[in-house]
Coordinates of C-alpha atoms and ligand atoms in Angstrom, one line a residue:
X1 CA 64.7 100.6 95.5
X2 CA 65.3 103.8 97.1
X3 CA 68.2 104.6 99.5
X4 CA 70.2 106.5 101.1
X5 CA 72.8 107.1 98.2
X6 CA 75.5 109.9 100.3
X7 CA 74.9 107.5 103.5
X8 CA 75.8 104.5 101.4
X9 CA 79.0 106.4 99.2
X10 CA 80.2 107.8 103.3
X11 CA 80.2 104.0 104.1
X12 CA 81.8 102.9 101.1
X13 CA 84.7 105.7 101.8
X14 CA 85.5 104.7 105.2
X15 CA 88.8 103.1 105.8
X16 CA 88.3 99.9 107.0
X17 CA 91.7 98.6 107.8
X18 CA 94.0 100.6 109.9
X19 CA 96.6 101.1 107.2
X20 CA 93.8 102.6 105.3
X21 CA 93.4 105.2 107.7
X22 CA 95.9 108.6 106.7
X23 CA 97.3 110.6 109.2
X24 CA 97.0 111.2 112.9
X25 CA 99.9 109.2 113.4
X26 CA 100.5 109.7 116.9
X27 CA 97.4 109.2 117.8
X28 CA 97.5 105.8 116.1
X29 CA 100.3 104.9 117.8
X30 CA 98.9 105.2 120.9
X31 CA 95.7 103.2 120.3
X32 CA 97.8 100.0 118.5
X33 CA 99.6 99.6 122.0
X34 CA 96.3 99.7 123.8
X35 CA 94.5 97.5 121.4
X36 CA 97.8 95.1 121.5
X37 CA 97.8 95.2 125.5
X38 CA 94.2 95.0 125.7
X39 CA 94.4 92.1 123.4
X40 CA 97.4 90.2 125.2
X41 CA 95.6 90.8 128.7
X42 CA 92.8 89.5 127.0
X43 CA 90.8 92.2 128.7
X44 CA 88.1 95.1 127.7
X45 CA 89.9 97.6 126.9
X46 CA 90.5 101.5 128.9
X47 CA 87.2 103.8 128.1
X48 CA 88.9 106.4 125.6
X49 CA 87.2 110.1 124.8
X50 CA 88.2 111.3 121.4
X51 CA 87.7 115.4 120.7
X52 CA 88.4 117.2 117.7
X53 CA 86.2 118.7 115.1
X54 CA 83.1 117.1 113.0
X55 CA 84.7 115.4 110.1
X56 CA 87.9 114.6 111.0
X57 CA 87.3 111.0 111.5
X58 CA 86.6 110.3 115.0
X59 CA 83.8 107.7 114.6
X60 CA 85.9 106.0 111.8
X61 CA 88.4 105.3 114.3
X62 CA 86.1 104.1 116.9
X63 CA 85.0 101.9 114.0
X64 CA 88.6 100.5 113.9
X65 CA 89.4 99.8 117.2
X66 CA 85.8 98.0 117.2
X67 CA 87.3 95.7 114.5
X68 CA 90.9 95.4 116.0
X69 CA 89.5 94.2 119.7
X70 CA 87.3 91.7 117.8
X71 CA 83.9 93.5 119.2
X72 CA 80.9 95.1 117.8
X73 CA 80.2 98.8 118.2
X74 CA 76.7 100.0 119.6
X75 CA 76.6 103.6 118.3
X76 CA 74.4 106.5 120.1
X77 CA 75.0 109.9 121.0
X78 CA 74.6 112.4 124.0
X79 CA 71.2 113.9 123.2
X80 CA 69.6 110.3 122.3
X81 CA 70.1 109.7 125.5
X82 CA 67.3 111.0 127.5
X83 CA 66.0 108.7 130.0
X84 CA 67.9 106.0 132.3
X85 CA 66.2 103.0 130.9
X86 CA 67.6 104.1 127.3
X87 CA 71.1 103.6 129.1
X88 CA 69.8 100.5 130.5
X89 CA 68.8 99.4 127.6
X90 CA 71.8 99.6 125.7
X91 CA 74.4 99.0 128.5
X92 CA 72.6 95.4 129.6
X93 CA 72.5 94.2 125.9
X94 CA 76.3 94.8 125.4
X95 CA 78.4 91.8 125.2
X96 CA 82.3 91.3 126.1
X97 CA 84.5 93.1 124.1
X98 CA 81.5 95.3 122.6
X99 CA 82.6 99.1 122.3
X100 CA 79.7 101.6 123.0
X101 CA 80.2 104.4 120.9
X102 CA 78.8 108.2 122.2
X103 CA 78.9 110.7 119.9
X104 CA 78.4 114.5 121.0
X105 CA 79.4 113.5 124.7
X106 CA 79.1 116.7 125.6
X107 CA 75.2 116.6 125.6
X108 CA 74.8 113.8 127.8
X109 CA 72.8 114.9 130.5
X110 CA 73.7 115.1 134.1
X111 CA 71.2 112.1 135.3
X112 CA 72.8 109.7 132.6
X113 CA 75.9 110.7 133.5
X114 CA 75.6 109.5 137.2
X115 CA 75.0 105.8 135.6
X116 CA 77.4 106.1 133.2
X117 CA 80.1 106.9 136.0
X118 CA 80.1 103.0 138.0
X119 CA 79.3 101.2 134.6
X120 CA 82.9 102.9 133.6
X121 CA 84.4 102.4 136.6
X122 CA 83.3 98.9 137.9
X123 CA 81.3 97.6 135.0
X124 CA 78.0 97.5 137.3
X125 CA 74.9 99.1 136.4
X126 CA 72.7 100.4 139.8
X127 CA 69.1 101.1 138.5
X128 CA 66.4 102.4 141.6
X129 CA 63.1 100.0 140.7
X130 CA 59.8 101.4 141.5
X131 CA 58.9 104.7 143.5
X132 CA 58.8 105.9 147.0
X133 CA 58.5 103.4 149.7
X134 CA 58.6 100.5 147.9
X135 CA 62.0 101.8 145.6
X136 CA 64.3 98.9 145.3
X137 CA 67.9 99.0 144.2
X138 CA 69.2 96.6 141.4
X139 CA 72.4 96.2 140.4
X140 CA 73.5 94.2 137.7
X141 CA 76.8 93.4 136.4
X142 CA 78.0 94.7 132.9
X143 CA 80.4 92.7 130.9
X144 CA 83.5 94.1 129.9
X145 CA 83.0 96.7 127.3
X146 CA 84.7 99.5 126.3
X147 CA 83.4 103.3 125.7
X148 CA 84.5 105.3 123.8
X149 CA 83.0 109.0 123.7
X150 CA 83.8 111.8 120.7
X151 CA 83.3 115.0 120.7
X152 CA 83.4 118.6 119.4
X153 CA 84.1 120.2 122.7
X154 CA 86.2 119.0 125.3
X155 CA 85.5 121.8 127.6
X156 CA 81.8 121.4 128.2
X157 CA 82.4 117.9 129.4
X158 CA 82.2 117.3 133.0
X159 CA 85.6 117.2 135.0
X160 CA 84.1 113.6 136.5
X161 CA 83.0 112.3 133.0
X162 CA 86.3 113.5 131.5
X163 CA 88.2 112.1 134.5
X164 CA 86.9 108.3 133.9
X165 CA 88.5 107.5 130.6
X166 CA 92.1 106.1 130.7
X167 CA 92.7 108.2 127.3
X168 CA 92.1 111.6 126.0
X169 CA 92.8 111.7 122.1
X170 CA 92.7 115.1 120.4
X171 CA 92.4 114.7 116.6
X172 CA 93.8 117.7 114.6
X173 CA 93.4 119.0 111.0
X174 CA 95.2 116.3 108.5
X175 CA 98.3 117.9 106.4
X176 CA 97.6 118.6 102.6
X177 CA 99.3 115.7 101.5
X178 CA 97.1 113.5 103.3
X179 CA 93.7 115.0 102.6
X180 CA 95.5 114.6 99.3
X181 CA 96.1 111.1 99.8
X182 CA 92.7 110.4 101.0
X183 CA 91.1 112.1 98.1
X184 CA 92.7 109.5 95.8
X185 CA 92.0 106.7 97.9
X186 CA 88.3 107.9 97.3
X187 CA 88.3 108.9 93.9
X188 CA 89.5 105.3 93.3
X189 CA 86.7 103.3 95.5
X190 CA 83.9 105.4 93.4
X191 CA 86.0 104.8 90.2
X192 CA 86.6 109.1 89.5
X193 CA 88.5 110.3 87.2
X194 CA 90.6 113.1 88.6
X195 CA 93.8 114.8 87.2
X196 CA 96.5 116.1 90.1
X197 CA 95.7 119.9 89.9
X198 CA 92.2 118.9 90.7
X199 CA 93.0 116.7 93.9
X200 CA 95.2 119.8 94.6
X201 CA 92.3 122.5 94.7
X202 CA 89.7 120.3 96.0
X203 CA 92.3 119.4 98.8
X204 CA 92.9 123.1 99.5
X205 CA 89.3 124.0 99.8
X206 CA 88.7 121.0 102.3
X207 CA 89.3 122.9 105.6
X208 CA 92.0 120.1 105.9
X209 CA 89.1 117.9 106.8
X210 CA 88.6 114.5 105.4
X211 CA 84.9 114.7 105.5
X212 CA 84.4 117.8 103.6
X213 CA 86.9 116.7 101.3
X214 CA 85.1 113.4 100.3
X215 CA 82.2 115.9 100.2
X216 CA 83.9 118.1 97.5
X217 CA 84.9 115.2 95.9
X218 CA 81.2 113.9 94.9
X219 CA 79.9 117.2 94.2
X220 CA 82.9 118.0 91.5
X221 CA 81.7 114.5 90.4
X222 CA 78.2 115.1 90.1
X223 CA 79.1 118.6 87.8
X224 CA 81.2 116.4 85.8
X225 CA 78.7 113.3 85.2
X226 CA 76.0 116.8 84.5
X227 CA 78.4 118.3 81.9
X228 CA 78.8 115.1 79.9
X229 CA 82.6 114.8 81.2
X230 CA 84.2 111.9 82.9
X231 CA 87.7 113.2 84.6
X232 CA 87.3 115.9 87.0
X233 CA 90.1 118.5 85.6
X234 CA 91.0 122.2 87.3
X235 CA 87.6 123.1 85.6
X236 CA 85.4 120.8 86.9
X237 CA 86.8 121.3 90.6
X238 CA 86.7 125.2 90.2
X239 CA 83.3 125.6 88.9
X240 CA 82.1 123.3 91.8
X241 CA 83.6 125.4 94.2
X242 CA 82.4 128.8 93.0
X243 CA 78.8 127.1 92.8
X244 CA 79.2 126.0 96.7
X245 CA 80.7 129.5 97.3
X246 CA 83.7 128.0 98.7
X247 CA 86.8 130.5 98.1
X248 CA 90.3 128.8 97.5
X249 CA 91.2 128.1 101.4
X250 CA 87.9 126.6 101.8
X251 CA 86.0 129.5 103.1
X252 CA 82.6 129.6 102.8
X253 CA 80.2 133.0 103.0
X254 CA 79.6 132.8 106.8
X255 CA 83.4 132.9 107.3
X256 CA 84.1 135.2 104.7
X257 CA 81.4 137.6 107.1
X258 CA 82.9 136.9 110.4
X259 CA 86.0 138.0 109.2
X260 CA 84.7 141.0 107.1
X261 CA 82.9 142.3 110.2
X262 CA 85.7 142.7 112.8
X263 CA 87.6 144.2 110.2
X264 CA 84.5 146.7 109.4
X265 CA 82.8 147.2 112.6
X266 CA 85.1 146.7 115.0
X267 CA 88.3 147.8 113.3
X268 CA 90.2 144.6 112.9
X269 CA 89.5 144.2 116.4
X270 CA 89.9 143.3 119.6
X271 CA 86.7 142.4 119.8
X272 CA 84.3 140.3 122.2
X273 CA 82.8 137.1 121.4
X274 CA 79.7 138.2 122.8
X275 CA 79.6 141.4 120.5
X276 CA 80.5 139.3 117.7
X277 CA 77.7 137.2 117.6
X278 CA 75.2 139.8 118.0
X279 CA 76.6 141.4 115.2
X280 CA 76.8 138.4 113.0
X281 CA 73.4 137.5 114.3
X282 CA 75.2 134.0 115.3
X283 CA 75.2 131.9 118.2
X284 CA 78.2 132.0 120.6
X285 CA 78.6 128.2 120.5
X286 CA 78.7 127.8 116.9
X287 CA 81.4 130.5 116.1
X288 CA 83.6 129.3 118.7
X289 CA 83.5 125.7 117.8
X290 CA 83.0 125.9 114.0
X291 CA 84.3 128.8 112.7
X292 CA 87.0 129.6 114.7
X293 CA 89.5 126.7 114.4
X294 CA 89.7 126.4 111.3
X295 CA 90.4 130.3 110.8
X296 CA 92.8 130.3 113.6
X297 CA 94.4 127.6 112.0
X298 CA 94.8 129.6 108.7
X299 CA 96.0 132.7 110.8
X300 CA 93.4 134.7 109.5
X301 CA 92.2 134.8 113.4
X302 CA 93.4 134.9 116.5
X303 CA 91.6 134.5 120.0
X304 CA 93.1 137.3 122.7
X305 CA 92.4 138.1 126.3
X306 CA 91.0 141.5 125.4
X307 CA 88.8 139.5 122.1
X308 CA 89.0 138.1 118.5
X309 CA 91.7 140.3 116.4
X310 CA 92.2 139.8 112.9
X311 CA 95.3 138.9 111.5
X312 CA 97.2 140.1 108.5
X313 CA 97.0 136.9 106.0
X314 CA 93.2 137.4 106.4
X315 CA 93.6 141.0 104.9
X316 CA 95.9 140.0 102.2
X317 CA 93.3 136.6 101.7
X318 CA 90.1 139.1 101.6
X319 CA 92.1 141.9 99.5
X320 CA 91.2 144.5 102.0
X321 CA 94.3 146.9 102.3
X322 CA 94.9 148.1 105.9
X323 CA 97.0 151.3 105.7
X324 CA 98.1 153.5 109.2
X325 CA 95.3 152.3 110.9
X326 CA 92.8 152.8 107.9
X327 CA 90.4 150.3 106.2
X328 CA 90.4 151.1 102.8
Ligands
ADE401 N1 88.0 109.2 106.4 C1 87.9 109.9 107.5 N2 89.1 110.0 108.2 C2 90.0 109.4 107.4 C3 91.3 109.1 107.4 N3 92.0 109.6 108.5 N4 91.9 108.5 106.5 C4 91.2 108.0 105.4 N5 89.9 108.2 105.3 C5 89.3 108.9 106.2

């Protein structure tokens, strides 16, 4: 039989209970009094919009709120979208309690949108039958479902979108400890061997992400089952890293570059984001939302009215000496 193995390892690793789930706290705070409300009213639940970056977990906790309201989750995503009987088609076969899941809200176009907006609001879905003269409006009533939208980029959603869920949850990168903690939550589901100094650079080199962490984790494992070794030591987590080209703060080539050419060509910087990207040879979207964060985060980065400057910690990081002014 063949399948999906990764697909079936990332299902495996998901938390399913919500004591499973590390981190985030307040954030899961929040949601248990919804979900306790919502449960006690015996209602559908507020539409909530969860943002943060890829990996961090934001379709495992729509997953988990799915399970505590006692529903089932429909799961699509902004560009799947495309026509206004796809919506139809999914909105109509909902059932009470059901949580529709978006991912990448921010791609939803604007003609989706405008039947999203009343099936939010009211739970009714108008559809416009037939063409010209003969056009009928429908409307048919929704049961009470919940939506929840994720995604990557809060600020390209539309103020009416954003403006129609009841919460706005901003995941943010997860301590070491618990990318620590989730690593051996992990290594234990796939039955790894993996000694503390291990967990401890693979955690480090996980962009505090518990996606790319998970990710580390099976790679280091697949070097270990392809060098006849079953516990993943220093070693085994090293040499996985240096064949992924991921440094020690989880820093791969591309961010290495970005960093290498403000310092280079625009002298540390200020620099534009526009310039940047022509110089990287990058798009605009995908160094703001991909690379940036976590560099900021580090300090290696920061993000100025005049442009992008780099910091100390990132010269110190990349071993490039910066002396009166001079690059050396
Ligand atoms: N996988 C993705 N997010 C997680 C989290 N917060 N805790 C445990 N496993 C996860």
């Amino acid at each position: 039989m063949i399948n999906n193995e990764e697909t079936t390892i990332d299902q495996m690793l998901r938390p399913q209970k919500w004591n499973e789930y590390i981190g985030q706290e307040k954030i899961k705070k929040h949601l248990k009094i919804m979900i306790e409300a919502t449960n006690k009213r015996n209602e559908a639940m507020d539409h909530i919009l969860l943002a943060g970056q890829a990996g961090l977990g934001k379709t495992t906790l729509a997953y988990l709120i799915a399970k505590e309201l006692g529903g089932k989750i429909k799961i699509t995503s902004g560009p799947a979208l495309e026509k206004m009987g796809d919506v139809a088609a999914i909105l109509t076969n909902l059932e009470p309690k059901d949580i529709l899941f978006i991912d990448e809200a921010h791609r939803i176009n604007r003609l989706i949108e405008e039947v999203l907006y009343p099936a939010m609001e009211m739970r009714k879905l108008h559809l416009i039958i037939g063409k010209g003269p003969s056009a009928r409006n429908l409307t048919i009533d929704l049961p009470p479902f919940t939506l929840i939208a994720a995604t990557t980029r809060e600020n390209l959603l539309s103020h009416p979108l954003r403006s129609r869920f009841g919460a706005i949850f901003r995941l943010n990168y997860y301590d070491l400890n618990d990318i620590i903690t989730i690593l051996k939550r992990s290594a234990k589901i796939l039955k790894i061997k993996i000694t503390n100094e291990a967990l401890n650079i693979l955690a480090k080199a996980s962009r505090a992400t518990p996606r790319l962490a998970n990710r580390l984790l099976k790679r280091s494992r697949d070097y270990a089952l392809v060098n006849d070794t079953d516990i993943i030591t220093e070693k085994e987590a090293e040499k996985t890293l240096e064949l992924l080209e991921i440094d020690n703060l989880g820093l791969e080539p591309q961010d290495r570059k970005i960093l290498e050419i403000i310092i280079h060509k625009f002298r540390g910087g200020p620099v534009g984001l526009k310039s940047l990207a022509a110089a990287l040879n990058e798009d605009q979207g995908v160094i703001e939302d991909i690379y940036e964060p976590y560099l900021i985060s580090l300090g290696f980065l920061q993000r100025t009215s005049a442009g992008r400057i780099v910091l100390p910690a990132a010269y110190k990081h990349l071993g490039i000496h910066k002396q009166g002014g001079l690059i050396e």
